Every structure is written in C-alpha cells, then in structure tokens.
XYZ file of C-alpha atoms in Angstrom:
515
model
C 21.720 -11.455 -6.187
C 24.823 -13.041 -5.354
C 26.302 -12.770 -1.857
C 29.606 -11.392 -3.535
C 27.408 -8.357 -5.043
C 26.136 -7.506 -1.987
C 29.430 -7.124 -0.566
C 30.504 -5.075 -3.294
C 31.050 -1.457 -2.592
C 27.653 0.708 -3.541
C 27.609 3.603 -5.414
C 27.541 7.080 -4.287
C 24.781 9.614 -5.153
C 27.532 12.784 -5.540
C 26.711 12.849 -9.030
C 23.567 11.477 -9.232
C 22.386 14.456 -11.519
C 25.014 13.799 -14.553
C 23.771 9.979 -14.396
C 19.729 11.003 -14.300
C 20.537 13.553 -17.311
C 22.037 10.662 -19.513
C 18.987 8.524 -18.330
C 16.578 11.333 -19.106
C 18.061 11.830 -22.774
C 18.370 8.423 -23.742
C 14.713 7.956 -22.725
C 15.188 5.427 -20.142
C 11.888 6.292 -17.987
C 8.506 5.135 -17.389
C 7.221 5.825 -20.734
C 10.346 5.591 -22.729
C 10.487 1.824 -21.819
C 6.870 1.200 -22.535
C 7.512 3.033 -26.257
C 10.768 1.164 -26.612
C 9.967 -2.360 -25.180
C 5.707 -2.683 -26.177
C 3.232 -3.730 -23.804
C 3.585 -7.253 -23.838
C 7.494 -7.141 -22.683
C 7.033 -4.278 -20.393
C 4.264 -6.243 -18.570
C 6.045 -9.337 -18.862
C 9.150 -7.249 -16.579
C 5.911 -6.106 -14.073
C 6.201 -10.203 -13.755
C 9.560 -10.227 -13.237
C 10.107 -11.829 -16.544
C 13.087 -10.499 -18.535
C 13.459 -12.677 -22.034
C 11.046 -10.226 -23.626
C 12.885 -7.391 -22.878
C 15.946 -9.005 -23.855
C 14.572 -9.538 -26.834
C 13.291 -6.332 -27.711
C 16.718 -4.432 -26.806
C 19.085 -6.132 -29.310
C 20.138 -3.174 -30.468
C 23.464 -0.648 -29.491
C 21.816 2.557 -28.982
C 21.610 3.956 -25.523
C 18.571 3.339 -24.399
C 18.844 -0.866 -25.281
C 22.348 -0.105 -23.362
C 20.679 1.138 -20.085
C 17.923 -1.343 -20.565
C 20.200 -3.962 -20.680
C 23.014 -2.648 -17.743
C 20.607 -0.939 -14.852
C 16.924 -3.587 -15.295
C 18.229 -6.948 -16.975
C 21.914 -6.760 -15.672
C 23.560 -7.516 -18.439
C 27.207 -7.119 -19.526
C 27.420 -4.279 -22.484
C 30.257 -3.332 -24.343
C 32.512 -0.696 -23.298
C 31.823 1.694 -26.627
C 28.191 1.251 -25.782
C 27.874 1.884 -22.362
C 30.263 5.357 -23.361
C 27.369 6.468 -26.016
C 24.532 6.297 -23.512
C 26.036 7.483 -19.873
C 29.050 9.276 -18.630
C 31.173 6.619 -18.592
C 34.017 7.451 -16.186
C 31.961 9.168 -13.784
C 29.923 5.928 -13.720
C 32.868 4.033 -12.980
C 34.025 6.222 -10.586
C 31.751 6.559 -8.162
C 30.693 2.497 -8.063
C 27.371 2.171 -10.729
C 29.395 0.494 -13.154
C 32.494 -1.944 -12.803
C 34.652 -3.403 -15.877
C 34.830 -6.375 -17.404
C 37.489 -8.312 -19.231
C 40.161 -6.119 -21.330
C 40.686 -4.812 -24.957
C 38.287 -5.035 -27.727
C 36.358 -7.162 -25.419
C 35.928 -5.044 -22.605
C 32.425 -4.675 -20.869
C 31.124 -2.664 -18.285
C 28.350 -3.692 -15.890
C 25.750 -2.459 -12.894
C 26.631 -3.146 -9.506
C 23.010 -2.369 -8.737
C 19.615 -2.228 -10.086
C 17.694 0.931 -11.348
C 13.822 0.971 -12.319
C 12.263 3.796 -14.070
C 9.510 4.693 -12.008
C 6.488 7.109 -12.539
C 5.494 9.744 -10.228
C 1.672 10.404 -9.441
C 2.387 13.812 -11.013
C 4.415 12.198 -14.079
C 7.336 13.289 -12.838
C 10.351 10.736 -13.949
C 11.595 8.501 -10.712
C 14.052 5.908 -10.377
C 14.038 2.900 -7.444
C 17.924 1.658 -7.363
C 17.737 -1.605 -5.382
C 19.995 -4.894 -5.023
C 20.897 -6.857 -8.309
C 17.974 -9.120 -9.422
C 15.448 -7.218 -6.548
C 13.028 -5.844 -9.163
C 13.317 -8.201 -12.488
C 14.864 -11.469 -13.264
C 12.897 -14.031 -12.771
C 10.080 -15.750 -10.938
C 12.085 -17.662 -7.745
C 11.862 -14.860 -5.526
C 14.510 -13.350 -3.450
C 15.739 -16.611 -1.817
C 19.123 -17.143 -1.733
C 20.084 -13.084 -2.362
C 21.309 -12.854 1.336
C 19.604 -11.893 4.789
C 20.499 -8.278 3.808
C 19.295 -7.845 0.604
C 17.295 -4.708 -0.553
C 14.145 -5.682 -2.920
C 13.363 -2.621 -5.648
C 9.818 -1.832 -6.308
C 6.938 -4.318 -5.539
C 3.133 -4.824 -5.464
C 3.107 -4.320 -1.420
C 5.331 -0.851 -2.119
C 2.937 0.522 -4.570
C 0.009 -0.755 -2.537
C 0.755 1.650 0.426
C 2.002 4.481 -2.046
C -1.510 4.321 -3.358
C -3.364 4.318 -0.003
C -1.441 7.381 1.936
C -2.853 10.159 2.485
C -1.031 12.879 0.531
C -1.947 16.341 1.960
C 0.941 19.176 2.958
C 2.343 17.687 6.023
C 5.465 19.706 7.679
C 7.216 16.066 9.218
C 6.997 12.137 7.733
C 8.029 9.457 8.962
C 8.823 5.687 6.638
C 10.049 3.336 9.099
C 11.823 0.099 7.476
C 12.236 2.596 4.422
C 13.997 -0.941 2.093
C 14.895 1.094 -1.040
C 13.282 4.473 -0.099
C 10.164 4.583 -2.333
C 7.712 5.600 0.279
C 10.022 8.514 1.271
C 10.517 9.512 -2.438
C 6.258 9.856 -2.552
C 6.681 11.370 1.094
C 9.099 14.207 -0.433
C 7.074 15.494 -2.592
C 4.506 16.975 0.004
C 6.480 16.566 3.258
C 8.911 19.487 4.155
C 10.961 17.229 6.212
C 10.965 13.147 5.736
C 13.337 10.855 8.290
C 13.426 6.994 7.082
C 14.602 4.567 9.192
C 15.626 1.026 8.772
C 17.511 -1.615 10.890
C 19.456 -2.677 7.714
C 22.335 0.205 7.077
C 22.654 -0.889 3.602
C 18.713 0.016 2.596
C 19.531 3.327 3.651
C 22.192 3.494 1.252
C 19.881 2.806 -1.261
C 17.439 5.264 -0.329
C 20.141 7.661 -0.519
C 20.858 6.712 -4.040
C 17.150 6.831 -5.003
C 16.325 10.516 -3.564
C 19.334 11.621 -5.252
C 18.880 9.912 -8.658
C 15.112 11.149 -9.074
C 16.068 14.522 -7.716
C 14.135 14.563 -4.827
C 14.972 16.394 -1.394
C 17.290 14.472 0.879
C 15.716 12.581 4.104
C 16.854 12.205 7.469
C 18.131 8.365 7.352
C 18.995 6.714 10.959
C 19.512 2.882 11.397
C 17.461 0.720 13.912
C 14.684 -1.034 14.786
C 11.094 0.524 14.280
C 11.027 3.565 16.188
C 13.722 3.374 18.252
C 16.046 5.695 15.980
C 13.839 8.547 16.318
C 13.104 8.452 19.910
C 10.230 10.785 20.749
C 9.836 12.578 18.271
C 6.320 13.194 16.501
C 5.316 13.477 12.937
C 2.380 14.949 10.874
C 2.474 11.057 8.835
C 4.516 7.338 9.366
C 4.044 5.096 6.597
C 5.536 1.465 6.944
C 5.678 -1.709 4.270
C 7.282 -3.852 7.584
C 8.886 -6.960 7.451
C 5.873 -8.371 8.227
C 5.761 -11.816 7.357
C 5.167 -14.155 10.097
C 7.823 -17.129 10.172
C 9.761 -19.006 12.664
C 12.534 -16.897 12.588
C 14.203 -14.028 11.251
C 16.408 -14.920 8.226
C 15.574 -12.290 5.815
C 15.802 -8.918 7.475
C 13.112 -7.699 4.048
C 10.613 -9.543 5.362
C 10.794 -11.744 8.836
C 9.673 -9.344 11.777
C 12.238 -11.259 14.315
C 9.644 -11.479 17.077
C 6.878 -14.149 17.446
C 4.042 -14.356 15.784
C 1.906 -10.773 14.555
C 4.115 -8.943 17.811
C 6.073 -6.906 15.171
C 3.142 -5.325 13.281
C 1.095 -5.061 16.929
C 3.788 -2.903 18.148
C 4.166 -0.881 14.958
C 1.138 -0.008 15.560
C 0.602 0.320 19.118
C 3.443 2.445 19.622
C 2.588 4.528 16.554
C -0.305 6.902 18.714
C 2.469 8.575 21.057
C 4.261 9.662 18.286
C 1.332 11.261 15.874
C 0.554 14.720 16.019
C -3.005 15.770 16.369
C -4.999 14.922 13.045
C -1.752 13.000 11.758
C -2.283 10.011 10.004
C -0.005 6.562 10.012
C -0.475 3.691 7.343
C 0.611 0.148 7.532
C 0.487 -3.055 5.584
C 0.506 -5.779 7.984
C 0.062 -9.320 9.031
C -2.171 -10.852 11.283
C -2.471 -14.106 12.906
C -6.481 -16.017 12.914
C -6.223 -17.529 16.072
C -8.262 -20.621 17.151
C -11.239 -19.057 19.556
C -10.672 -15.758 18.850
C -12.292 -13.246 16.587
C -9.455 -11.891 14.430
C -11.272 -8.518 14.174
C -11.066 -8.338 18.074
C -7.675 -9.310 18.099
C -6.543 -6.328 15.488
C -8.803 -3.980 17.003
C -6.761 -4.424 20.128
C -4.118 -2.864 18.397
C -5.409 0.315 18.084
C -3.935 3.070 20.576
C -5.841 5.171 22.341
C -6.502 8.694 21.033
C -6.768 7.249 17.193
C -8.997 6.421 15.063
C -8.663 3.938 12.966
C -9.475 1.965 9.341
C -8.531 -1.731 9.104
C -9.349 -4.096 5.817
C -8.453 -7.349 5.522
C -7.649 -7.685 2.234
C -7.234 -11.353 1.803
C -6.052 -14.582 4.365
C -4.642 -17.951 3.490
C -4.252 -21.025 5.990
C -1.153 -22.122 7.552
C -0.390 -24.427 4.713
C -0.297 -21.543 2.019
C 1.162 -18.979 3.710
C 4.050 -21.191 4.644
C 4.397 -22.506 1.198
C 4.629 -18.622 -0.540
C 6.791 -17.778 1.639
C 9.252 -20.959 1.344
C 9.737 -20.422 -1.974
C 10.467 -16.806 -1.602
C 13.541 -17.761 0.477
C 14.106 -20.236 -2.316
C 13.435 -23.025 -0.123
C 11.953 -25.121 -2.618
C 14.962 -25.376 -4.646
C 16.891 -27.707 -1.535
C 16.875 -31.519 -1.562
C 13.155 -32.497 -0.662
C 14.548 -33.570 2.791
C 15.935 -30.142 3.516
C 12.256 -28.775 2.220
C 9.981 -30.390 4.069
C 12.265 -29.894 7.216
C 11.874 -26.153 6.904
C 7.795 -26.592 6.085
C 7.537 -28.483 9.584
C 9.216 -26.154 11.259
C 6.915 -23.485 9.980
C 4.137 -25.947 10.711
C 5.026 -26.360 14.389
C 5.301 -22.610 15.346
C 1.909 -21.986 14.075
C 0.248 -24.975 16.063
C 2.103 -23.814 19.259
C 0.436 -20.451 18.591
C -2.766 -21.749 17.995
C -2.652 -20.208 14.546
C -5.070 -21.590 11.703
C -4.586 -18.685 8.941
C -2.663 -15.460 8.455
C -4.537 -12.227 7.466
C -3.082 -9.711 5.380
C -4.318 -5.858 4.882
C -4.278 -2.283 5.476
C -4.012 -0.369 9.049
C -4.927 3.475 8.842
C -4.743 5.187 12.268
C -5.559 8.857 12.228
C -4.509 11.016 15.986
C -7.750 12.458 17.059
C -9.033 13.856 20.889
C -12.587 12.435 19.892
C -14.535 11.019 23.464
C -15.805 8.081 21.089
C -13.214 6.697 18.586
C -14.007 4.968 15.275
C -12.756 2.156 14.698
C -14.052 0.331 11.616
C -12.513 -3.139 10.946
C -13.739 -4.824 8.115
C -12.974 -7.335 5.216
C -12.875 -6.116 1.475
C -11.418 -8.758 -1.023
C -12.548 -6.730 -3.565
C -10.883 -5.068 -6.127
C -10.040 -1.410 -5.446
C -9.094 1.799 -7.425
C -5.961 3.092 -6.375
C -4.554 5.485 -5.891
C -7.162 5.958 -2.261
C -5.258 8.542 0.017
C -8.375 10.912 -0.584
C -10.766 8.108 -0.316
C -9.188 7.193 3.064
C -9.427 11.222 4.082
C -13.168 11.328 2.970
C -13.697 8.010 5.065
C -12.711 10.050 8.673
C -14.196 12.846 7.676
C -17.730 10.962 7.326
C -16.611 9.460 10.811
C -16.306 12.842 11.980
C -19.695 13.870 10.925
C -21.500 10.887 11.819
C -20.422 10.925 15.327
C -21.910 14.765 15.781
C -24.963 13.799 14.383
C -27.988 12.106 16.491
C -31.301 11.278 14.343
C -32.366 14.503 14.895
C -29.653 15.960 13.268
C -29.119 13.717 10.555
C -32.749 14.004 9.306
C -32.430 17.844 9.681
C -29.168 17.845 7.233
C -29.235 17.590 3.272
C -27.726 14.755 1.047
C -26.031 14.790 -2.386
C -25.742 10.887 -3.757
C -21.753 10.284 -4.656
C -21.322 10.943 -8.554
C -19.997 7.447 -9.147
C -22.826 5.480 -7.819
C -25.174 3.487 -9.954
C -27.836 1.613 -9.156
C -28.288 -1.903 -10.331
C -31.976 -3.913 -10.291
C -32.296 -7.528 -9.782
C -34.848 -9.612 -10.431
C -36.168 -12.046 -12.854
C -36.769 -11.193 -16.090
C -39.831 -9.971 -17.129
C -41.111 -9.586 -13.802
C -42.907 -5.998 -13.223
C -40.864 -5.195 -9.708
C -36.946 -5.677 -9.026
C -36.541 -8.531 -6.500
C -34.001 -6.014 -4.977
C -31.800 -2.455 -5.699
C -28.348 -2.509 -5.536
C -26.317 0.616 -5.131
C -22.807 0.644 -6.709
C -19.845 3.023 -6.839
C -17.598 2.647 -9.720
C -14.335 4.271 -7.838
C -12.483 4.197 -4.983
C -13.551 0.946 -2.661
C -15.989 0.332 -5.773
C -19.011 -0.890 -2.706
C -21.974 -2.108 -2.969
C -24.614 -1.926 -0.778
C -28.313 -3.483 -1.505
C -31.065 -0.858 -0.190
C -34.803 -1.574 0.069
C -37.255 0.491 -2.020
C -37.376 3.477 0.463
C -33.422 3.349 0.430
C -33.488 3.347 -3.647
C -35.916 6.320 -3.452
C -34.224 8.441 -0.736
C -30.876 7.519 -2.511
C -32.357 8.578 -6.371
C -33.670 12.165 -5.201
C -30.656 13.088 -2.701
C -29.594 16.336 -5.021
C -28.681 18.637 -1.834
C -32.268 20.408 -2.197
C -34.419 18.957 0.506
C -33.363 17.812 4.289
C -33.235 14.248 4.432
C -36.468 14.617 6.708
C -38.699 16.483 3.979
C -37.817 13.543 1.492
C -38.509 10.739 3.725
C -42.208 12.515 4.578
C -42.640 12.687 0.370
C -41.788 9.196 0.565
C -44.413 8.396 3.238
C -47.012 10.043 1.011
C -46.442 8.460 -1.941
C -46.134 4.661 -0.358
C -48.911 5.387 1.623
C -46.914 5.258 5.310
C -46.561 6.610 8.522
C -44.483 9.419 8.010
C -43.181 9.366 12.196
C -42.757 5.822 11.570
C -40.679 6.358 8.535
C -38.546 9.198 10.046
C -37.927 7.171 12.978
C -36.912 3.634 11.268
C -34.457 5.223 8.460
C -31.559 6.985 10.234
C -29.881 4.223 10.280
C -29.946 3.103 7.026
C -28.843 7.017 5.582
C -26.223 6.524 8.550
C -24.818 3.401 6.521
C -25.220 5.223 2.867
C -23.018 8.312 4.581
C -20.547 6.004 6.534
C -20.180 3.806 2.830
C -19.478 7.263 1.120
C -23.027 6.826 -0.707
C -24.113 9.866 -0.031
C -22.068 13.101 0.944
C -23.354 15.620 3.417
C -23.829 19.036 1.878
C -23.968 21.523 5.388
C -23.944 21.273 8.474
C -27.129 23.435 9.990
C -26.178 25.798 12.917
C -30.183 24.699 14.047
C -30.919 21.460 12.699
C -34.609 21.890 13.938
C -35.167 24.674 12.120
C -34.953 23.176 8.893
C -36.196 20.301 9.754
C-alpha cells in the first residue's frame, strides 16, 4: 500500500450492516469465493497471488465486482459497483472513493476486505490496509511503518491454538486488524484489544462491525500498559515479534533489543490472569551462544503459571535476517543499500551473542499449584489445528499427574486415546518387530516408541482393569517379576498419560483399595 492510502481517511463501521447484507447476497464469503473462483485461484490468493483471480472474475455481476474492488483492488465501473453494494452509502462513509467522470467513472476500495470463515461457519470479514492480505509475493515492505496486515498464517496459527471455553473477560494485546478479538467475541462476554498503532484499532472496529460481532473495548498503547491492572479470564497476542535492529515497522519490530519484547509479554502476563485463566503467545526467541535456549524461555515463565512452550521451527542469523529484509522490501534497493541493512542486522546479533532465532508457541495457564509444570519442548512436526482443546487436555493431564505418586498411578485405570495406532518396525520377514511405535493421528499427531511391555499395557488399556492388575497379567505371561514390573513402569505410563496416549478414566477416593 501506498503511503498516500494510508493517509486517506478510513471508513466508518455506522453502517456496516447494509454493506455485509450486499456482501452476503452477492455471495462474497468464504465459500462463495471458493464456488466462484475454483480451487486453484482461491489457493493461489492463500499465496498472495492475484492473476488467477483476476482471471476468473471477468465478468460484471456483483460478486466479480466485490471480488475485484474489496481483495484485488481494482477500479470497477460505476454501474457495476451500484448492482452489487449500496453505492452511496459506500461512498459516504469512506469504503469506496470515485474515479474519473462520465461514462468512465469508477469507483474503488480505500481498504481491503477478506471473506473469512468462522470455526462455527459463520460468515467473517478481516478489513485491513490496501495490498495487506493479497497482491503479490514482496511482502509488506515499503507499505509504511503504520501499516495494518489482513489475515496471515501467524493470525490463524494462534486462532487455532486458543483455548475457546466461556470466559467472562479477554484480552488481544497488539490486536493489528482485530481477528483474534473477532474469535475472542464469540465466547468472551467482554473483549478489550489494545494496540500501540491507533489506526489498527480502527480496523478492528471496522471488522467487529462488518462480521456482526459484539463491539470490544479498544485503547491505544504499548502491551499492557492501556489496561493497567486489570485481570482477564484469557490474553491472546500475535506481537510484533520479530527481532531486528530497530523498530521500523510497528507490525512486526518489537522496538526493544533482542527477545525483551516477547520476555516481557510474557512475564508480565501472570499478574494480570485470573485463577485458571489462560494466555497464548506466538513469539521469538533468541539461541544464544552458551546458553540452553530452553533455559532461557523457561525463565520467562511467571510465577503462579503453568506453562506449554514448542519451538516450532529456528533459522540462523543469516536466514532470519534475509526473510525478514525482504519483507520490508529491502531487497528491492541498490545492492549497496542491501547489504548495508544485512550488516547491520548482522552486527546486532553478534553483539548479542545470537547464533539463531527460535520461533513458537507460549501457553501460560494461572494456577496456585506448589509444583508448576512447565514443559518446554521442540515439535517441528506437522500439527492438526484447530488445538485449543488439545492444549486444555494437556494441563489437565499436568494436573493429574502431579497428584499422582506410583502408588496412585498403578491403582488408577487407563483408556488408550481413540486416535492412536500402533506401527511395527522391523525387517521384513523377521518373526518379532525390531520395535512398536505408538502414533496419534490428531492433534500434536506424536509418536512415541514403547518396548514390548509398553505395546502390551498400551493394547489392553480399555478402562476395565487398574493399571496395576494389567502390569501383574503382563508379568505372568512374560514370565517376570511382577514387584519388579510394578516398580520399573510408572514412569513409562507417566509419559503415555503426559503424551495424551492414554486418558485416565477415575480418580479412586482409595487408590489402595483397588489396587
């Protein structure tokens, strides 16, 4: 987007409803575009590729002419633009502006809008700056240190990971174009996004109105300095989190040095949980020569919380500076200009001591527990979103595991998770498996390898027998000390239950008894 369109007035929402009834009839949604564009040109716009679409929207009924004005920004005749949307109203409060005169007249989008599906179908739209959600691969470079980017992989990322139980309070600090607080409205009675650029809270404005959702409380600052001390039942945050050596693009570049923006996110994010709330983060962190990055994240976490942290992928210095040049556009300057901004990129890292840059998911849940969890971990591995309940059932197993000693845990009965399959390897033809591999086919999709006892226990967990009584049949059959047995495999069924394996079924008031 041009600096000029960014200093263009924005729209207001008073009339949002007229505008999302003409989008609504024309079929400009979700689905409509996938039915009117195909697959391959609405996955080529996922790409931020646009010819496709163009291609496939020659025509002049209404929903080519919303195609064409609100997701590929394109000028469309006056007579056409009247046919799909109410054209004056449109005009009037700032979505559209005019073009040339007479016969020749053309009306055009002062911002973007992207039909967007709900997790209950419901029909959503993301209004962000021009050229922020399609039109073409260079990034957002040169769009202008205020910009407001529309719907992304890092925005649906975190929309697929929070937790999405009642909640009375939310809180989506650096809200951008207000997609986490649209999700957040839906089972939040009251949502307050914040954001240290004024102009994405316009836009989140424009977006709760436009897919009829509740209004939020919207305040302008820095992280949670808007809402004082105030407390919330959930905070989600996609931060500016990228790590650079200095803050040109309010989107993305934290401001302070180094990984300090996400730490304090973080940090500060304990004091203002209530008990048993939950607050999700994407965020960068630095690899430091000498130190263990796990250490260094797990410093992070603030006391009173537990917490679930997955590194979902890292590059070195080198890549992460280069992806994040050419965001800014910064490959596009006279090689003399490029390389000057690489060094300087280059140079804050070595004075940090920084050889890579991790990048993942921070889940901190307020609990009063004497021994916190904290589980940090790396998972490159592809996922099935969306996870909020996966991330639910992961403290809950916590929670369980830490009121369990041996004892307990062999006195309690097992169910194995209805996903799981188990895979054998070995060679072919061989009359035993080399080894047994336990899969799950949804949510973190693990896999675990388990030795012939584990395989056994794992095949016969059916919520029947205590964990105890199987592990003596076990004995029996393989010929084994059943004391020796009971005492070596607690920890192994503790791994199986942490993993989400196998799922408790009760909770014995005397685990003795039924031992």
């Amino acid at each position: 987007m041009s600096t000029t369109s960014q200093t263009t007035s924005l729209p207001v929402p008073d009339r949002a409803d007229r505008l999302r009834a003409a989008f609504l009839a024309a079929g400009f949604t979700a689905d409509g575009l996938l039915d009117r564009l195909g697959a391959p040109a609405y996955a080529a716009l996922a790409r931020s590729e646009t010819v496709p679409a163009l291609r496939a929207t020659r025509g002049t009924g209404p929903l080519d002419s919303l195609v064409r004005l609100f997701l590929l920004q394109r000028s469309v005749p006056l007579e056409q633009a009247k046919a799909a949307l109410p054209l004056d109203e449109a005009l009037a409060d700032g979505w559209l502006v005019r073009d040339g005169d007479g016969a020749a007249e053309t009306v055009r989008a002062t911002v973007d809008v992207r039909p967007y599906g709900g997790p209950q179908g419901q029909d959503w739209y993301i209004v962000s700056d021009l050229g922020c959600a399609v039109g073409g691969a260079g990034g957002a470079g040169g769009r202008g240190e205020g910009v407001v980017l529309g719907v992304g992989g890092a925005s649906t990322t975190l929309a697929g990971l929070t937790v999405r139980t009642p909640v009375a309070s939310a809180l989506d600090v650096g809200t951008g174009s207000g997609i986490q607080a649209l999700h957040a409205a839906q089972h939040a009675t009251r949502v307050t996004a914040t954001d240290l650029n004024p102009r994405a809270l316009v836009f989140t404005r424009l977006t709760l109105a436009l897919s009829d959702a509740p209004e939020a409380e919207l305040h302008t600052g820095s992280l949670y300095e808007p809402v004082g001390a105030r407390t919330y039942d959930l905070i989600v945050s996609n931060p500016p989190f990228v790590i650079s050596p200095g803050a040109r693009l309010t989107y993305r570049d934290g401001g302070m040095s180094g990984d300090d923006l996400c730490r304090t996110l973080v940090q500060q994010a304990g004091e203002r949980l209530n008990e048993g709330g939950y607050a999700q983060f994407l965020a960068n962190w630095e690899h430091v020569e000498g130190e263990d990055w796990k250490e260094r994240v797990r410093s992070w976490v603030p006391r009173g919380c537990d917490a679930w942290i997955i590194q979902r992928e890292f590059q070195d210095v080198t890549q992460y500076a280069e992806l994040w040049l050419r965001d800014a556009g910064d490959h596009r300057a006279l090689p003399e200009e490029y390389a000057a901004r690489y060094e300087e990129w280059l140079d804050a890292f070595e004075a940090r001591r920084t050889r890579a840059i991790g990048f993942g998911w921070i889940t901190l849940r307020k609990a009063a527990a004497e021994r916190p969890s904290i589980v940090v971990e790396e998972w490159p591995h592809p996922v099935e979103q969306p996870l909020g309940d996966t991330v639910v059932a992961h403290f809950a197993r916590q929670d369980y595991l830490r009121r369990r000693d041996d004892a307990a845990l062999l006195a309690d009965r097992f169910v194995l998770a209805p996903e799981v399959v188990q895979e054998q390897v070995g060679r072919p033809g061989a009359e035993d498996p080399e080894h047994v591999i336990l899969r799950q086919n949804r949510g973190m999709r693990r896999a675990t390898r388990v030795d012939t006892v584990g395989a056994g226990f794992a095949g016969v967990c059916d919520g029947s027998l205590t964990a105890g009584r199987i592990l003596d049949a076990i004995a029996q059959l393989m010929g084994e000390d059943p004391v020796v047995l009971r005492d070596r495999t607690p920890q192994a069924i503790r791994l199986l239950v942490e993993e989400g394996f196998l799922t408790p079924v009760d909770e014995p008031a005397d685990p003795a008894a039924s031992a």
